[in-house]
Coordinates of C-alpha atoms in Angstrom, one line a residue:
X1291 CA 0.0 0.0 0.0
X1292 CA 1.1 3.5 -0.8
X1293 CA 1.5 6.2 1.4
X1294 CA -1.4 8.1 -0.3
X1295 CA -3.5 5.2 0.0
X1296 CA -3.2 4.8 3.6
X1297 CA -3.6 8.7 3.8
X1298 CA -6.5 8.3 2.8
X1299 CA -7.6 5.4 4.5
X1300 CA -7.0 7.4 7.3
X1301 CA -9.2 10.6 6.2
X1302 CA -12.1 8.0 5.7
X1303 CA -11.8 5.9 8.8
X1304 CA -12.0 9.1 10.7
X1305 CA -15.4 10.6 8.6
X1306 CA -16.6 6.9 9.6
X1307 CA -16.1 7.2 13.1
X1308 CA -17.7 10.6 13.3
X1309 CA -20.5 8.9 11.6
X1310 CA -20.7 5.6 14.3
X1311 CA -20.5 8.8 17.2
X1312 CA -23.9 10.4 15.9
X1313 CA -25.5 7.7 15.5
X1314 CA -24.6 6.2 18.7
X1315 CA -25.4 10.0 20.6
X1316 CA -29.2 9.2 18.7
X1317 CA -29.7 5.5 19.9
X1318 CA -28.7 5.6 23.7
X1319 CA -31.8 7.9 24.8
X1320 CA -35.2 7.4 23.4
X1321 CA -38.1 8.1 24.6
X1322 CA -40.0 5.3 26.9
X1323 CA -42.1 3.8 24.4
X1324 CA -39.9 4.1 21.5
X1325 CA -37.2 2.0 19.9
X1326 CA -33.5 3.1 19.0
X1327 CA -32.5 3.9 15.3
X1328 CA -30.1 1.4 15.9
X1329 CA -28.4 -0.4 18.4
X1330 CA -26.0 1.3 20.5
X1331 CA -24.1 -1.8 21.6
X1332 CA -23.8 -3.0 18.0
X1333 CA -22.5 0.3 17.1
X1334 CA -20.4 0.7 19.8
X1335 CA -18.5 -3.0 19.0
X1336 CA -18.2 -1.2 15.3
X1337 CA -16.6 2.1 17.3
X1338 CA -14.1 0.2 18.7
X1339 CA -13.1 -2.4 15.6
X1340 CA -12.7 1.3 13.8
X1341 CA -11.1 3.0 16.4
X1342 CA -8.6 -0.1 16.2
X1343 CA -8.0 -0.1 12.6
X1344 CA -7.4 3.9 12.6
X1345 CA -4.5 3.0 15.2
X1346 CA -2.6 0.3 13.0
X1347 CA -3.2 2.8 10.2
X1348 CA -1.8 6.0 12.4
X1349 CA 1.0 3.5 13.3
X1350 CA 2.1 2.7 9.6
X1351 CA 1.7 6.4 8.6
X1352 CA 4.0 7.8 11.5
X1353 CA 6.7 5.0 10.5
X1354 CA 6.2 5.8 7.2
X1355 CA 7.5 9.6 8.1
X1356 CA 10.8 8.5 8.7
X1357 CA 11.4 8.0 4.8
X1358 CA 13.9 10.1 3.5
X1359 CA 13.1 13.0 1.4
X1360 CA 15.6 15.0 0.3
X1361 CA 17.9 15.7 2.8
X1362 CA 15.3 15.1 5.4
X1363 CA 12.6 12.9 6.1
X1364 CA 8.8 13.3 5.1
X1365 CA 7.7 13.7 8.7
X1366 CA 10.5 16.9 9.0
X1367 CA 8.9 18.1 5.4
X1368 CA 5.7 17.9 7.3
X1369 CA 6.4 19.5 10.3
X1370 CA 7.8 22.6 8.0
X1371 CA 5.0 22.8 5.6
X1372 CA 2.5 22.8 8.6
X1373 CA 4.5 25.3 10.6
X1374 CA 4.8 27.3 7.1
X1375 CA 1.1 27.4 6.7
X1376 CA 0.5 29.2 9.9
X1377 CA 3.1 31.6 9.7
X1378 CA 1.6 32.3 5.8
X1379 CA -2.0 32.7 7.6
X1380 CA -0.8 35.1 10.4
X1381 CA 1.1 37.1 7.7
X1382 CA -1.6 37.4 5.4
X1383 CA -4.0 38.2 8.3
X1384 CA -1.7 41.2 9.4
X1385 CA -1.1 42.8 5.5
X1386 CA -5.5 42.1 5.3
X1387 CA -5.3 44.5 8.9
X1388 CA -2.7 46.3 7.4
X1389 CA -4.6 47.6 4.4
X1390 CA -7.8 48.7 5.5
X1391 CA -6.4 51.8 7.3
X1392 CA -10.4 53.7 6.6
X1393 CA -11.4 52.4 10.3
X1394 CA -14.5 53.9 11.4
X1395 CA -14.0 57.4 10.2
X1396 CA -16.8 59.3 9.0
X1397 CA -15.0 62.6 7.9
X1398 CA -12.1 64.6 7.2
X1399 CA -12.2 65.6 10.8
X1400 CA -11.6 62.7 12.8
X1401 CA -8.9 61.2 13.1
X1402 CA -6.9 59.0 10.7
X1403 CA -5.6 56.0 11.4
X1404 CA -2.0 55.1 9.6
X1405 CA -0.2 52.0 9.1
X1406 CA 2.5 51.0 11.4
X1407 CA 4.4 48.2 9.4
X1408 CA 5.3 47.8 5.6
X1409 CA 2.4 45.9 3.7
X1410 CA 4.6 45.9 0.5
X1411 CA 7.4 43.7 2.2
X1412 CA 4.9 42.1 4.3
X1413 CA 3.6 40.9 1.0
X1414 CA 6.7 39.7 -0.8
X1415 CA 7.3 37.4 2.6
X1416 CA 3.8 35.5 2.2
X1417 CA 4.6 35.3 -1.5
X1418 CA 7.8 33.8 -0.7
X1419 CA 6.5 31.4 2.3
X1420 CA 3.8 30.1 -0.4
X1421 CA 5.8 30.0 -2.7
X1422 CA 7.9 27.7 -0.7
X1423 CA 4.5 25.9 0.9
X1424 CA 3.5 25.0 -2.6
X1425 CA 7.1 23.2 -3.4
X1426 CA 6.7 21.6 -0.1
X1427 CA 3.7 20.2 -0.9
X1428 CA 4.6 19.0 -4.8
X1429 CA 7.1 16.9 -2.9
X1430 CA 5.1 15.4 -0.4
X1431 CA 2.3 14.8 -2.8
X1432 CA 5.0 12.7 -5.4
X1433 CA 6.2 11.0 -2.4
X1434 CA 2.6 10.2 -1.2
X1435 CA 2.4 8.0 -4.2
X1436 CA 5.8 6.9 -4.3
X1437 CA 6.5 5.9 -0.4
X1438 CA 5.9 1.7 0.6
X1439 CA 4.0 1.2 4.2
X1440 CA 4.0 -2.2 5.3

């Protein structure tokens, strides 16, 4: 099985365990009189055989991070690309603040409000962080599909 596969192995066991956890939340209180949609215990059994396959999946993903990938490993590609993305969002949110300098004012009068940073080399950074983002993630994607788990 490819890496991609069991990524999304994973991504599907987790929608599916989601889905047993409503199901369960609607079937262990009815009202006296009434009958479950379905039975809780039954459901719960399937919870835990998930919950269970989702681990040796997790397991095989997380050893599967230790590949090499360029001069690091996928997990360390990972790890950057995530850490990239954040620091891309925070940037962009400060430019978006950065920009919109019209606050609440309603006439010449009141007071202006000016920008304290550089928006302009603000930009070029989150250009160049996503720039970067998008080469980390070509990589991990071709190593998705090229990467063994056993």
């Amino acid at each position: 099985m490819k890496l991609g596969e069991a990524l999304l192995l994973r991504a599907d066991l987790n929608k599916r365990i989601h889905q047993i956890q409503e199901r369960i939340s609607a079937s262990v209180v009815v009202q006296e009189g009434d009958t479950a949609p379905d039975d809780p215990n039954a459901l719960l059994a399937e919870l835990s055989d998930l919950f269970r396959q989702s681990h040796e999946i997790i397991a095989k993903i997380n050893a599967a991070n230790s590949a090499p990938l360029g001069a690091s490993t996928l997990g360390d590609v990972l790890l950057e690309r995530n850490i990239l993305s954040k620091r891309i969002r925070a940037y962009q949110d400060v430019v978006s603040k950065a920009r919109d300098t019209s606050g609440n004012r309603y006439s010449h009068s009141e007071i202006k409000n000016v920008r304290t940073v550089n928006v302009t080399e603000l930009q070029g950074r989150v250009d160049t962080m996503s720039a970067r983002h998008r080469q980390l993630d070509t990589e991990l994607q071709m190593a998705n599909w090229a990467v063994d788990i056993t």
